[in-house]
Every structure is written in structure tokens, then in C-alpha cells.
Amino acid sequence: EGPVIRPMIIGVVLLSVLLVVLDSQRMSGGRLMHPNRLVMVASVGFGAWATLSVLWSVNPEPTLWRGMVYMALPLVAWVLADLCHNRFVRAATYAFGSLVAASVGLVVLWSSTGLDRRDDWKGIFTNRNGLAPICAIVILLGLSWILDGRRATGMALLGLSTVALLGAGSRTAWLALIVSMGGSTLLVTGRRLMREHPGPTVPLAAFGTGVLGLVAAVGIVGLRWNESTFVQRRTIWDLIGSRVADHPIRGSGFHAFWTVPELIGEHELLQRGSAHGSVPEVLLGLGIVGLVLWAAVVLSAVFGTVRWAWREPSAISWFW
């Protein structure tokens, strides 16, 4: 949140407002669709609670700047939610694809900056866990372009993002990608088969496949439970547990904990500046109130896409 970043934050906030006020549908006399009230209240409430936490934050200044962005993000989401599928895929491809391309270019041309200390790819991000989820999203975008008949673009996106994801070496991103693709495929194809072949056979087969997939995912995590990536996370969660217990309802202030050296201490894992998990991070910064608002947004997204895939099993609902 230094002098270089702050003008960009202000720009994001102003642009978010302008997107809603001056979007193409309003300019042509239309209106943005009415959002789901629960989702809008929860997302705006999360940003408001994050900004309000400046009143008790252990470091108010970064809390204020980050809270401003989260107040504006629901406005961006409102506009994006009005885009048709193809327009969204194009917009996301330009945004995320350029980040992956820039990261790969940095690794190739300036490896000392594009690699971390363990020679994992981080590209233009601060660590590999910033790059890897973006690569996983671009893999889905590449598949969407291929399904849309634009195989050259889709294959280029798929190849570039897969190489970058392999270079990043993030097990979490790979596991999330595999689980999401497997769950989506099971839901969409299972629902379509149920429509075509009424009766108990398909639901039982789908249920059995889902159980096997869940057991396999848990088994993979269990086999790797004692690897460094999981051990380090458990250690971080143990270390910040007492800090969460200090202010369980309101938290320590949005993303403020990691900016106070006296609170972080000398432990190497805390020097990385992240709780490495959304739930502990939200609890640390915004307490139980923030976690409830965050969970409402996330669960609404999950149940919304499941409901859509159940009603309209298609390649588009699979993508979401």
C-alpha cells in the first residue's frame, strides 16, 4: 500500500463505480439485472466490515486501503454477472491469459526474478501460490475456447497454462483443478443421463462415482499429509491460533496482522505474510462476523452453480 500502489487502488475504486454507472446496458437504456439479495448484502457487508475494522485494527492504514478495494469489488462483480458466457470468457482470457503469458516470459527472459528460492515458477507474482490458481483458471478457459470450436486459441491457452502450472509446482492448485473438473463432469453428465434415462440406476451410479472420487481425493491428501506443504500450513495455523482467540468476534483488522513485525515475531513461516488458508485468514483479520459474511458469498456461488448445472446441464454450466 505504498505511494506507487495507492493511486492504483483509488483508480480501481473509481473504475468500479464508473462501470456500474456507465455500463453499456445503462447507456443503451437498459439496466443491470437485479442481483441476488443475499449475495449482494453479504458481499457488500464483507467489504463494509473489512473497512470498518480500521477502528480496531492493529495497523489501521493498510486496513483502510484494502477495505476500500473490497467495498468496490461487488460493483465489478455486478457488471461481470451481466456478461453473457462468451463475453465473460473473452474478458477473463484477456485478463488471466496476459498474467500467465507475462509470468512465463519473465521466467524465460529473467529467471532470477521469475523463480523463487526453490526454483519454482512465480512469474510476476510474489510467490508460486499466486501464479498457480491463475494457471488453473486459464486451463478451464482454454477448454472453453476448444469447446467453442476455436481450437488454436484454446490449445495455446491450455499448453501455456499447463506448462506454467507444472513449473509452479503447486499441489494445492492441481488438486483443486482435478476435484473441480471431476465434480463438474459428474454433476453435468449425471444430470443429463438422468433426464434421458429415468430410474434409480443413474443416480445410484452417480452417487457411487462421487463417493469413490471423494475417497480418492481424501486419500491423496492423506498420503501427502506429512509433506512440507501441509506440515507448514498446520504449523502456521497453530501459530496464529492464539491471535485469533484474542479477538474471535471482530478480528485484528483486515490484513493488518502481517504488517506488524512485533506480532509476527521471528518465526520463519510467519514471515511469509499469509495464513495460507481463507478460513484462518478471515478469522484472523475479521473474526467470526467476517467469516459468516465470507461463507455466505462462497456457499452462494457453489450452490448457485450446482443449481444451474442441475437445471441446465451443458458445457457452459460445466465451465462455471
PDB file of C-alpha atoms in Angstrom:
ATOM      1  CA  GLU A   1       0.000   0.000   0.000  1.00  0.00           C
ATOM      2  CA  GLY A   2       2.927   2.335  -0.710  1.00  0.00           C
ATOM      3  CA  PRO A   3       2.863   5.562  -2.747  1.00  0.00           C
ATOM      4  CA  VAL A   4       3.058   3.645  -6.044  1.00  0.00           C
ATOM      5  CA  ILE A   5       0.176   1.287  -5.235  1.00  0.00           C
ATOM      6  CA  ARG A   6      -2.248   3.719  -3.609  1.00  0.00           C
ATOM      7  CA  PRO A   7      -3.140   5.641  -6.793  1.00  0.00           C
ATOM      8  CA  MET A   8      -3.884   2.274  -8.415  1.00  0.00           C
ATOM      9  CA  ILE A   9      -6.199   1.378  -5.513  1.00  0.00           C
ATOM     10  CA  ILE A  10      -8.031   4.670  -5.888  1.00  0.00           C
ATOM     11  CA  GLY A  11      -8.272   4.001  -9.625  1.00  0.00           C
ATOM     12  CA  VAL A  12      -9.801   0.564  -9.020  1.00  0.00           C
ATOM     13  CA  VAL A  13     -12.393   2.019  -6.666  1.00  0.00           C
ATOM     14  CA  LEU A  14     -13.364   4.833  -9.051  1.00  0.00           C
ATOM     15  CA  LEU A  15     -13.427   2.480 -12.045  1.00  0.00           C
ATOM     16  CA  SER A  16     -15.697   0.107 -10.120  1.00  0.00           C
ATOM     17  CA  VAL A  17     -18.222   2.871  -9.564  1.00  0.00           C
ATOM     18  CA  LEU A  18     -17.979   4.073 -13.179  1.00  0.00           C
ATOM     19  CA  LEU A  19     -18.502   0.533 -14.507  1.00  0.00           C
ATOM     20  CA  VAL A  20     -21.863   0.375 -12.783  1.00  0.00           C
ATOM     21  CA  VAL A  21     -22.906   3.929 -13.639  1.00  0.00           C
ATOM     22  CA  LEU A  22     -21.745   3.942 -17.265  1.00  0.00           C
ATOM     23  CA  ASP A  23     -22.015   0.309 -18.359  1.00  0.00           C
ATOM     24  CA  SER A  24     -23.174  -0.329 -21.928  1.00  0.00           C
ATOM     25  CA  GLN A  25     -26.613  -1.570 -20.876  1.00  0.00           C
ATOM     26  CA  ARG A  26     -27.401   1.601 -18.935  1.00  0.00           C
ATOM     27  CA  MET A  27     -26.096   3.769 -21.790  1.00  0.00           C
ATOM     28  CA  SER A  28     -28.436   1.975 -24.193  1.00  0.00           C
ATOM     29  CA  GLY A  29     -31.390   2.492 -21.892  1.00  0.00           C
ATOM     30  CA  GLY A  30     -31.238  -0.877 -20.184  1.00  0.00           C
ATOM     31  CA  ARG A  31     -30.474  -1.770 -16.592  1.00  0.00           C
ATOM     32  CA  LEU A  32     -28.210  -4.209 -14.868  1.00  0.00           C
ATOM     33  CA  MET A  33     -30.002  -7.333 -13.676  1.00  0.00           C
ATOM     34  CA  HIS A  34     -31.156  -7.273 -10.089  1.00  0.00           C
ATOM     35  CA  PRO A  35     -28.610  -9.278  -8.095  1.00  0.00           C
ATOM     36  CA  ASN A  36     -29.459 -11.948  -5.578  1.00  0.00           C
ATOM     37  CA  ARG A  37     -30.150 -10.013  -2.380  1.00  0.00           C
ATOM     38  CA  LEU A  38     -28.363 -12.427  -0.075  1.00  0.00           C
ATOM     39  CA  VAL A  39     -25.217 -12.385  -2.206  1.00  0.00           C
ATOM     40  CA  MET A  40     -25.215  -8.612  -2.596  1.00  0.00           C
ATOM     41  CA  VAL A  41     -25.807  -7.969   1.117  1.00  0.00           C
ATOM     42  CA  ALA A  42     -23.127 -10.487   2.090  1.00  0.00           C
ATOM     43  CA  SER A  43     -20.507  -9.203  -0.364  1.00  0.00           C
ATOM     44  CA  VAL A  44     -21.146  -5.518   0.384  1.00  0.00           C
ATOM     45  CA  GLY A  45     -21.307  -6.376   4.074  1.00  0.00           C
ATOM     46  CA  PHE A  46     -17.934  -8.112   3.898  1.00  0.00           C
ATOM     47  CA  GLY A  47     -16.328  -5.036   2.338  1.00  0.00           C
ATOM     48  CA  ALA A  48     -18.034  -2.755   4.837  1.00  0.00           C
ATOM     49  CA  TRP A  49     -16.898  -4.916   7.775  1.00  0.00           C
ATOM     50  CA  ALA A  50     -13.350  -5.007   6.368  1.00  0.00           C
ATOM     51  CA  THR A  51     -13.312  -1.208   6.102  1.00  0.00           C
ATOM     52  CA  LEU A  52     -14.955  -0.743   9.498  1.00  0.00           C
ATOM     53  CA  SER A  53     -12.239  -2.892  11.089  1.00  0.00           C
ATOM     54  CA  VAL A  54      -9.932   0.116  10.729  1.00  0.00           C
ATOM     55  CA  LEU A  55     -11.459   1.259  14.046  1.00  0.00           C
ATOM     56  CA  TRP A  56      -9.832  -1.623  15.950  1.00  0.00           C
ATOM     57  CA  SER A  57      -7.107  -2.696  13.521  1.00  0.00           C
ATOM     58  CA  VAL A  58      -3.606  -3.335  14.877  1.00  0.00           C
ATOM     59  CA  ASN A  59      -2.417  -1.301  11.861  1.00  0.00           C
ATOM     60  CA  PRO A  60      -5.246   0.928  10.549  1.00  0.00           C
ATOM     61  CA  GLU A  61      -3.556   2.316   7.429  1.00  0.00           C
ATOM     62  CA  PRO A  62      -3.262  -0.882   5.295  1.00  0.00           C
ATOM     63  CA  THR A  63      -6.659  -2.000   6.589  1.00  0.00           C
ATOM     64  CA  LEU A  64      -8.270   1.173   5.221  1.00  0.00           C
ATOM     65  CA  TRP A  65      -6.713   0.822   1.766  1.00  0.00           C
ATOM     66  CA  ARG A  66      -7.546  -2.858   1.389  1.00  0.00           C
ATOM     67  CA  GLY A  67     -11.029  -2.353   2.788  1.00  0.00           C
ATOM     68  CA  MET A  68     -11.701   0.289   0.113  1.00  0.00           C
ATOM     69  CA  VAL A  69     -10.968  -2.249  -2.626  1.00  0.00           C
ATOM     70  CA  TYR A  70     -13.303  -4.840  -1.094  1.00  0.00           C
ATOM     71  CA  MET A  71     -16.055  -2.231  -0.871  1.00  0.00           C
ATOM     72  CA  ALA A  72     -15.687  -1.696  -4.625  1.00  0.00           C
ATOM     73  CA  LEU A  73     -15.364  -5.315  -5.773  1.00  0.00           C
ATOM     74  CA  PRO A  74     -19.119  -6.118  -5.541  1.00  0.00           C
ATOM     75  CA  LEU A  75     -19.707  -3.377  -8.111  1.00  0.00           C
ATOM     76  CA  VAL A  76     -17.255  -5.054 -10.509  1.00  0.00           C
ATOM     77  CA  ALA A  77     -18.937  -8.403  -9.847  1.00  0.00           C
ATOM     78  CA  TRP A  78     -22.347  -6.884 -10.598  1.00  0.00           C
ATOM     79  CA  VAL A  79     -21.204  -5.830 -14.069  1.00  0.00           C
ATOM     80  CA  LEU A  80     -19.408  -9.128 -14.767  1.00  0.00           C
ATOM     81  CA  ALA A  81     -22.514 -11.071 -13.770  1.00  0.00           C
ATOM     82  CA  ASP A  82     -24.385  -9.381 -16.620  1.00  0.00           C
ATOM     83  CA  LEU A  83     -21.940 -10.584 -19.273  1.00  0.00           C
ATOM     84  CA  CYS A  84     -23.031 -13.486 -21.432  1.00  0.00           C
ATOM     85  CA  HIS A  85     -20.833 -16.584 -21.249  1.00  0.00           C
ATOM     86  CA  ASN A  86     -18.779 -15.866 -24.388  1.00  0.00           C
ATOM     87  CA  ARG A  87     -18.115 -12.257 -23.407  1.00  0.00           C
ATOM     88  CA  PHE A  88     -17.050 -13.314 -19.945  1.00  0.00           C
ATOM     89  CA  VAL A  89     -14.694 -15.983 -21.327  1.00  0.00           C
ATOM     90  CA  ARG A  90     -13.084 -13.425 -23.652  1.00  0.00           C
ATOM     91  CA  ALA A  91     -12.694 -10.857 -20.880  1.00  0.00           C
ATOM     92  CA  ALA A  92     -11.278 -13.448 -18.466  1.00  0.00           C
ATOM     93  CA  THR A  93      -8.917 -14.748 -21.157  1.00  0.00           C
ATOM     94  CA  TYR A  94      -7.501 -11.268 -21.784  1.00  0.00           C
ATOM     95  CA  ALA A  95      -7.101 -10.644 -18.052  1.00  0.00           C
ATOM     96  CA  PHE A  96      -5.789 -14.000 -16.794  1.00  0.00           C
ATOM     97  CA  GLY A  97      -4.079 -15.090 -20.013  1.00  0.00           C
ATOM     98  CA  SER A  98      -1.964 -11.943 -20.058  1.00  0.00           C
ATOM     99  CA  LEU A  99      -0.853 -12.620 -16.464  1.00  0.00           C
ATOM    100  CA  VAL A 100       0.222 -16.172 -17.327  1.00  0.00           C
ATOM    101  CA  ALA A 101       1.960 -15.040 -20.537  1.00  0.00           C
ATOM    102  CA  ALA A 102       3.805 -12.278 -18.686  1.00  0.00           C
ATOM    103  CA  SER A 103       4.852 -14.737 -15.983  1.00  0.00           C
ATOM    104  CA  VAL A 104       6.168 -17.285 -18.490  1.00  0.00           C
ATOM    105  CA  GLY A 105       8.011 -14.508 -20.317  1.00  0.00           C
ATOM    106  CA  LEU A 106       9.607 -13.333 -17.083  1.00  0.00           C
ATOM    107  CA  VAL A 107      10.771 -16.853 -16.223  1.00  0.00           C
ATOM    108  CA  VAL A 108      12.286 -17.317 -19.690  1.00  0.00           C
ATOM    109  CA  LEU A 109      13.891 -13.894 -20.043  1.00  0.00           C
ATOM    110  CA  TRP A 110      14.739 -13.047 -16.424  1.00  0.00           C
ATOM    111  CA  SER A 111      14.743 -16.231 -14.395  1.00  0.00           C
ATOM    112  CA  SER A 112      16.325 -14.638 -11.323  1.00  0.00           C
ATOM    113  CA  THR A 113      13.122 -12.624 -10.875  1.00  0.00           C
ATOM    114  CA  GLY A 114      10.609 -15.153 -12.217  1.00  0.00           C
ATOM    115  CA  LEU A 115      11.726 -18.039  -9.972  1.00  0.00           C
ATOM    116  CA  ASP A 116      11.543 -18.307  -6.200  1.00  0.00           C
ATOM    117  CA  ARG A 117      14.365 -19.506  -3.954  1.00  0.00           C
ATOM    118  CA  ARG A 118      13.386 -23.140  -4.586  1.00  0.00           C
ATOM    119  CA  ASP A 119      13.369 -22.583  -8.370  1.00  0.00           C
ATOM    120  CA  ASP A 120       9.577 -22.870  -8.564  1.00  0.00           C
ATOM    121  CA  TRP A 121       7.888 -20.521 -11.023  1.00  0.00           C
ATOM    122  CA  LYS A 122       6.267 -17.452  -9.519  1.00  0.00           C
ATOM    123  CA  GLY A 123       6.385 -15.169 -12.554  1.00  0.00           C
ATOM    124  CA  ILE A 124       5.145 -11.641 -11.872  1.00  0.00           C
ATOM    125  CA  PHE A 125       3.549 -12.741  -8.580  1.00  0.00           C
ATOM    126  CA  THR A 126       5.092 -12.679  -5.118  1.00  0.00           C
ATOM    127  CA  ASN A 127       5.048 -16.486  -4.822  1.00  0.00           C
ATOM    128  CA  ARG A 128       4.042 -19.634  -6.691  1.00  0.00           C
ATOM    129  CA  ASN A 129       0.679 -19.773  -4.937  1.00  0.00           C
ATOM    130  CA  GLY A 130      -0.231 -16.517  -6.673  1.00  0.00           C
ATOM    131  CA  LEU A 131       0.577 -17.865 -10.133  1.00  0.00           C
ATOM    132  CA  ALA A 132      -0.782 -21.420  -9.816  1.00  0.00           C
ATOM    133  CA  PRO A 133      -4.524 -20.667  -9.285  1.00  0.00           C
ATOM    134  CA  ILE A 134      -4.461 -18.270 -12.261  1.00  0.00           C
ATOM    135  CA  CYS A 135      -2.960 -21.039 -14.399  1.00  0.00           C
ATOM    136  CA  ALA A 136      -5.710 -23.437 -13.300  1.00  0.00           C
ATOM    137  CA  ILE A 137      -8.362 -20.895 -14.324  1.00  0.00           C
ATOM    138  CA  VAL A 138      -6.700 -20.394 -17.735  1.00  0.00           C
ATOM    139  CA  ILE A 139      -6.765 -24.179 -18.273  1.00  0.00           C
ATOM    140  CA  LEU A 140     -10.561 -24.024 -17.894  1.00  0.00           C
ATOM    141  CA  LEU A 141     -10.676 -21.020 -20.225  1.00  0.00           C
ATOM    142  CA  GLY A 142      -8.614 -22.912 -22.812  1.00  0.00           C
ATOM    143  CA  LEU A 143     -11.015 -25.855 -22.651  1.00  0.00           C
ATOM    144  CA  SER A 144     -13.922 -23.440 -23.101  1.00  0.00           C
ATOM    145  CA  TRP A 145     -12.356 -21.999 -26.271  1.00  0.00           C
ATOM    146  CA  ILE A 146     -11.806 -25.534 -27.614  1.00  0.00           C
ATOM    147  CA  LEU A 147     -15.437 -26.496 -26.918  1.00  0.00           C
ATOM    148  CA  ASP A 148     -16.479 -23.304 -28.708  1.00  0.00           C
ATOM    149  CA  GLY A 149     -14.671 -24.507 -31.840  1.00  0.00           C
ATOM    150  CA  ARG A 150     -11.649 -22.192 -31.580  1.00  0.00           C
ATOM    151  CA  ARG A 151      -9.106 -24.931 -31.148  1.00  0.00           C
ATOM    152  CA  ALA A 152      -5.936 -22.965 -31.962  1.00  0.00           C
ATOM    153  CA  THR A 153      -6.591 -20.349 -29.284  1.00  0.00           C
ATOM    154  CA  GLY A 154      -7.791 -22.967 -26.828  1.00  0.00           C
ATOM    155  CA  MET A 155      -4.768 -25.220 -27.328  1.00  0.00           C
ATOM    156  CA  ALA A 156      -2.394 -22.266 -26.942  1.00  0.00           C
ATOM    157  CA  LEU A 157      -4.046 -21.254 -23.669  1.00  0.00           C
ATOM    158  CA  LEU A 158      -4.150 -24.850 -22.464  1.00  0.00           C
ATOM    159  CA  GLY A 159      -0.494 -25.517 -23.299  1.00  0.00           C
ATOM    160  CA  LEU A 160       0.868 -22.277 -21.853  1.00  0.00           C
ATOM    161  CA  SER A 161      -1.069 -22.517 -18.609  1.00  0.00           C
ATOM    162  CA  THR A 162      -0.276 -26.220 -18.117  1.00  0.00           C
ATOM    163  CA  VAL A 163       3.454 -25.573 -18.535  1.00  0.00           C
ATOM    164  CA  ALA A 164       3.274 -22.662 -16.078  1.00  0.00           C
ATOM    165  CA  LEU A 165       1.273 -24.722 -13.562  1.00  0.00           C
ATOM    166  CA  LEU A 166       3.822 -27.544 -13.776  1.00  0.00           C
ATOM    167  CA  GLY A 167       6.607 -25.005 -13.285  1.00  0.00           C
ATOM    168  CA  ALA A 168       4.906 -23.516 -10.241  1.00  0.00           C
ATOM    169  CA  GLY A 169       4.691 -26.948  -8.637  1.00  0.00           C
ATOM    170  CA  SER A 170       1.631 -26.093  -6.545  1.00  0.00           C
ATOM    171  CA  ARG A 171      -0.045 -29.290  -5.350  1.00  0.00           C
ATOM    172  CA  THR A 172      -2.997 -27.325  -3.992  1.00  0.00           C
ATOM    173  CA  ALA A 173      -3.866 -25.830  -7.375  1.00  0.00           C
ATOM    174  CA  TRP A 174      -3.596 -29.191  -9.135  1.00  0.00           C
ATOM    175  CA  LEU A 175      -5.786 -30.895  -6.534  1.00  0.00           C
ATOM    176  CA  ALA A 176      -8.394 -28.117  -6.718  1.00  0.00           C
ATOM    177  CA  LEU A 177      -8.430 -28.258 -10.516  1.00  0.00           C
ATOM    178  CA  ILE A 178      -8.840 -32.043 -10.605  1.00  0.00           C
ATOM    179  CA  VAL A 179     -11.581 -32.036  -7.955  1.00  0.00           C
ATOM    180  CA  SER A 180     -13.486 -29.195  -9.652  1.00  0.00           C
ATOM    181  CA  MET A 181     -13.301 -30.778 -13.111  1.00  0.00           C
ATOM    182  CA  GLY A 182     -14.257 -34.201 -11.757  1.00  0.00           C
ATOM    183  CA  GLY A 183     -17.147 -32.861  -9.706  1.00  0.00           C
ATOM    184  CA  SER A 184     -18.421 -30.718 -12.592  1.00  0.00           C
ATOM    185  CA  THR A 185     -18.254 -33.595 -15.062  1.00  0.00           C
ATOM    186  CA  LEU A 186     -20.071 -35.928 -12.679  1.00  0.00           C
ATOM    187  CA  LEU A 187     -22.813 -33.392 -11.966  1.00  0.00           C
ATOM    188  CA  VAL A 188     -23.459 -32.296 -15.561  1.00  0.00           C
ATOM    189  CA  THR A 189     -23.234 -35.700 -17.247  1.00  0.00           C
ATOM    190  CA  GLY A 190     -25.120 -37.412 -14.398  1.00  0.00           C
ATOM    191  CA  ARG A 191     -27.992 -34.948 -14.603  1.00  0.00           C
ATOM    192  CA  ARG A 192     -28.150 -35.243 -18.397  1.00  0.00           C
ATOM    193  CA  LEU A 193     -28.245 -39.051 -18.203  1.00  0.00           C
ATOM    194  CA  MET A 194     -30.982 -38.882 -15.557  1.00  0.00           C
ATOM    195  CA  ARG A 195     -33.121 -36.861 -17.971  1.00  0.00           C
ATOM    196  CA  GLU A 196     -32.541 -39.347 -20.773  1.00  0.00           C
ATOM    197  CA  HIS A 197     -32.876 -42.495 -18.645  1.00  0.00           C
ATOM    198  CA  PRO A 198     -35.299 -42.018 -15.745  1.00  0.00           C
ATOM    199  CA  GLY A 199     -34.981 -44.514 -12.924  1.00  0.00           C
ATOM    200  CA  PRO A 200     -32.717 -45.346  -9.986  1.00  0.00           C
ATOM    201  CA  THR A 201     -29.749 -46.749 -11.945  1.00  0.00           C
ATOM    202  CA  VAL A 202     -28.133 -43.462 -12.993  1.00  0.00           C
ATOM    203  CA  PRO A 203     -28.494 -41.695  -9.598  1.00  0.00           C
ATOM    204  CA  LEU A 204     -27.022 -44.720  -7.813  1.00  0.00           C
ATOM    205  CA  ALA A 205     -24.128 -44.906 -10.272  1.00  0.00           C
ATOM    206  CA  ALA A 206     -23.503 -41.156  -9.944  1.00  0.00           C
ATOM    207  CA  PHE A 207     -23.612 -41.377  -6.156  1.00  0.00           C
ATOM    208  CA  GLY A 208     -21.169 -44.290  -6.155  1.00  0.00           C
ATOM    209  CA  THR A 209     -18.799 -42.474  -8.502  1.00  0.00           C
ATOM    210  CA  GLY A 210     -18.960 -39.370  -6.334  1.00  0.00           C
ATOM    211  CA  VAL A 211     -18.155 -41.354  -3.202  1.00  0.00           C
ATOM    212  CA  LEU A 212     -15.206 -43.022  -4.922  1.00  0.00           C
ATOM    213  CA  GLY A 213     -13.939 -39.658  -6.136  1.00  0.00           C
ATOM    214  CA  LEU A 214     -14.229 -38.170  -2.645  1.00  0.00           C
ATOM    215  CA  VAL A 215     -12.393 -41.143  -1.133  1.00  0.00           C
ATOM    216  CA  ALA A 216      -9.654 -40.789  -3.760  1.00  0.00           C
ATOM    217  CA  ALA A 217      -9.244 -37.060  -3.054  1.00  0.00           C
ATOM    218  CA  VAL A 218      -9.066 -37.650   0.707  1.00  0.00           C
ATOM    219  CA  GLY A 219      -6.626 -40.490   0.106  1.00  0.00           C
ATOM    220  CA  ILE A 220      -4.319 -38.284  -1.953  1.00  0.00           C
ATOM    221  CA  VAL A 221      -4.298 -35.647   0.774  1.00  0.00           C
ATOM    222  CA  GLY A 222      -3.706 -38.347   3.395  1.00  0.00           C
ATOM    223  CA  LEU A 223      -0.732 -39.765   1.516  1.00  0.00           C
ATOM    224  CA  ARG A 224       0.818 -36.294   1.291  1.00  0.00           C
ATOM    225  CA  TRP A 225      -0.254 -35.150   4.765  1.00  0.00           C
ATOM    226  CA  ASN A 226       3.287 -35.193   6.132  1.00  0.00           C
ATOM    227  CA  GLU A 227       4.857 -33.426   3.162  1.00  0.00           C
ATOM    228  CA  SER A 228       6.256 -29.959   3.787  1.00  0.00           C
ATOM    229  CA  THR A 229       3.406 -28.071   2.084  1.00  0.00           C
ATOM    230  CA  PHE A 230       0.838 -29.490   4.559  1.00  0.00           C
ATOM    231  CA  VAL A 231       3.129 -29.523   7.594  1.00  0.00           C
ATOM    232  CA  GLN A 232       3.952 -25.855   7.102  1.00  0.00           C
ATOM    233  CA  ARG A 233       0.294 -24.911   6.811  1.00  0.00           C
ATOM    234  CA  ARG A 234      -0.612 -26.753  10.005  1.00  0.00           C
ATOM    235  CA  THR A 235       2.284 -25.042  11.785  1.00  0.00           C
ATOM    236  CA  ILE A 236       1.133 -21.597  10.609  1.00  0.00           C
ATOM    237  CA  TRP A 237      -2.442 -22.284  11.764  1.00  0.00           C
ATOM    238  CA  ASP A 238      -1.178 -23.370  15.177  1.00  0.00           C
ATOM    239  CA  LEU A 239       0.957 -20.230  15.476  1.00  0.00           C
ATOM    240  CA  ILE A 240      -1.856 -17.803  14.665  1.00  0.00           C
ATOM    241  CA  GLY A 241      -4.450 -19.699  16.717  1.00  0.00           C
ATOM    242  CA  SER A 242      -3.747 -17.689  19.858  1.00  0.00           C
ATOM    243  CA  ARG A 243      -4.029 -14.441  17.898  1.00  0.00           C
ATOM    244  CA  VAL A 244      -7.423 -15.496  16.562  1.00  0.00           C
ATOM    245  CA  ALA A 245      -8.524 -16.333  20.120  1.00  0.00           C
ATOM    246  CA  ASP A 246      -7.578 -12.809  21.292  1.00  0.00           C
ATOM    247  CA  HIS A 247     -10.353 -11.235  19.185  1.00  0.00           C
ATOM    248  CA  PRO A 248     -12.595 -14.075  17.934  1.00  0.00           C
ATOM    249  CA  ILE A 249     -15.625 -11.908  17.069  1.00  0.00           C
ATOM    250  CA  ARG A 250     -14.103  -8.890  15.320  1.00  0.00           C
ATOM    251  CA  GLY A 251     -10.562  -9.988  14.418  1.00  0.00           C
ATOM    252  CA  SER A 252      -7.336  -7.978  14.430  1.00  0.00           C
ATOM    253  CA  GLY A 253      -8.171  -5.809  11.422  1.00  0.00           C
ATOM    254  CA  PHE A 254      -8.321  -6.686   7.734  1.00  0.00           C
ATOM    255  CA  HIS A 255      -4.863  -7.943   6.606  1.00  0.00           C
ATOM    256  CA  ALA A 256      -3.224  -5.875   9.349  1.00  0.00           C
ATOM    257  CA  PHE A 257      -1.608  -8.659  11.367  1.00  0.00           C
ATOM    258  CA  TRP A 258       1.061  -9.358   8.742  1.00  0.00           C
ATOM    259  CA  THR A 259       2.216  -5.738   8.683  1.00  0.00           C
ATOM    260  CA  VAL A 260       3.173  -5.576  12.390  1.00  0.00           C
ATOM    261  CA  PRO A 261       6.642  -7.134  12.988  1.00  0.00           C
ATOM    262  CA  GLU A 262       6.075  -7.263  16.760  1.00  0.00           C
ATOM    263  CA  LEU A 263       3.089  -9.584  16.280  1.00  0.00           C
ATOM    264  CA  ILE A 264       4.702 -11.791  13.656  1.00  0.00           C
ATOM    265  CA  GLY A 265       7.799 -12.464  15.723  1.00  0.00           C
ATOM    266  CA  GLU A 266      10.853 -14.302  14.474  1.00  0.00           C
ATOM    267  CA  HIS A 267       9.240 -17.496  13.164  1.00  0.00           C
ATOM    268  CA  GLU A 268      10.234 -18.077   9.538  1.00  0.00           C
ATOM    269  CA  LEU A 269       6.815 -19.330   8.421  1.00  0.00           C
ATOM    270  CA  LEU A 270       5.037 -16.223   9.724  1.00  0.00           C
ATOM    271  CA  GLN A 271       7.486 -14.059   7.802  1.00  0.00           C
ATOM    272  CA  ARG A 272       5.730 -15.156   4.606  1.00  0.00           C
ATOM    273  CA  GLY A 273       2.819 -12.867   5.399  1.00  0.00           C
ATOM    274  CA  SER A 274      -0.129 -15.192   4.895  1.00  0.00           C
ATOM    275  CA  ALA A 275      -2.250 -17.670   6.842  1.00  0.00           C
ATOM    276  CA  HIS A 276      -2.242 -19.965   3.755  1.00  0.00           C
ATOM    277  CA  GLY A 277      -5.960 -20.645   4.023  1.00  0.00           C
ATOM    278  CA  SER A 278      -9.024 -18.488   3.526  1.00  0.00           C
ATOM    279  CA  VAL A 279     -10.806 -19.532   6.738  1.00  0.00           C
ATOM    280  CA  PRO A 280      -7.886 -18.843   9.127  1.00  0.00           C
ATOM    281  CA  GLU A 281      -7.054 -15.645   7.231  1.00  0.00           C
ATOM    282  CA  VAL A 282     -10.585 -14.270   7.540  1.00  0.00           C
ATOM    283  CA  LEU A 283     -10.815 -15.323  11.196  1.00  0.00           C
ATOM    284  CA  LEU A 284      -7.514 -13.613  11.941  1.00  0.00           C
ATOM    285  CA  GLY A 285      -8.455 -10.341  10.286  1.00  0.00           C
ATOM    286  CA  LEU A 286     -12.239 -10.097  10.601  1.00  0.00           C
ATOM    287  CA  GLY A 287     -13.262 -12.681  13.189  1.00  0.00           C
ATOM    288  CA  ILE A 288     -16.426 -14.765  13.204  1.00  0.00           C
ATOM    289  CA  VAL A 289     -18.524 -11.900  11.780  1.00  0.00           C
ATOM    290  CA  GLY A 290     -16.270 -11.682   8.727  1.00  0.00           C
ATOM    291  CA  LEU A 291     -16.209 -15.456   8.336  1.00  0.00           C
ATOM    292  CA  VAL A 292     -20.025 -15.655   8.271  1.00  0.00           C
ATOM    293  CA  LEU A 293     -20.211 -12.973   5.541  1.00  0.00           C
ATOM    294  CA  TRP A 294     -17.404 -14.609   3.551  1.00  0.00           C
ATOM    295  CA  ALA A 295     -19.029 -18.049   3.838  1.00  0.00           C
ATOM    296  CA  ALA A 296     -22.361 -16.658   2.612  1.00  0.00           C
ATOM    297  CA  VAL A 297     -20.705 -15.387  -0.588  1.00  0.00           C
ATOM    298  CA  VAL A 298     -18.732 -18.586  -1.226  1.00  0.00           C
ATOM    299  CA  LEU A 299     -21.590 -21.001  -0.480  1.00  0.00           C
ATOM    300  CA  SER A 300     -23.980 -18.939  -2.616  1.00  0.00           C
ATOM    301  CA  ALA A 301     -21.561 -19.284  -5.518  1.00  0.00           C
ATOM    302  CA  VAL A 302     -21.257 -23.042  -5.004  1.00  0.00           C
ATOM    303  CA  PHE A 303     -24.986 -23.711  -4.617  1.00  0.00           C
ATOM    304  CA  GLY A 304     -25.842 -21.316  -7.431  1.00  0.00           C
ATOM    305  CA  THR A 305     -23.654 -23.108  -9.961  1.00  0.00           C
ATOM    306  CA  VAL A 306     -24.820 -26.536  -8.774  1.00  0.00           C
ATOM    307  CA  ARG A 307     -28.451 -25.448  -9.146  1.00  0.00           C
ATOM    308  CA  TRP A 308     -27.735 -24.110 -12.657  1.00  0.00           C
ATOM    309  CA  ALA A 309     -25.971 -27.328 -13.721  1.00  0.00           C
ATOM    310  CA  TRP A 310     -28.875 -29.359 -12.317  1.00  0.00           C
ATOM    311  CA  ARG A 311     -31.442 -27.363 -14.270  1.00  0.00           C
ATOM    312  CA  GLU A 312     -29.423 -26.883 -17.476  1.00  0.00           C
ATOM    313  CA  PRO A 313     -26.658 -29.499 -17.776  1.00  0.00           C
ATOM    314  CA  SER A 314     -24.445 -28.109 -20.540  1.00  0.00           C
ATOM    315  CA  ALA A 315     -20.850 -27.228 -21.389  1.00  0.00           C
ATOM    316  CA  ILE A 316     -21.465 -23.707 -20.064  1.00  0.00           C
ATOM    317  CA  SER A 317     -22.722 -24.878 -16.685  1.00  0.00           C
ATOM    318  CA  TRP A 318     -19.783 -27.331 -16.578  1.00  0.00           C
ATOM    319  CA  PHE A 319     -17.377 -24.409 -17.059  1.00  0.00           C
ATOM    320  CA  TRP A 320     -18.834 -22.455 -14.142  1.00  0.00           C
TER     321      TRP A 320
END
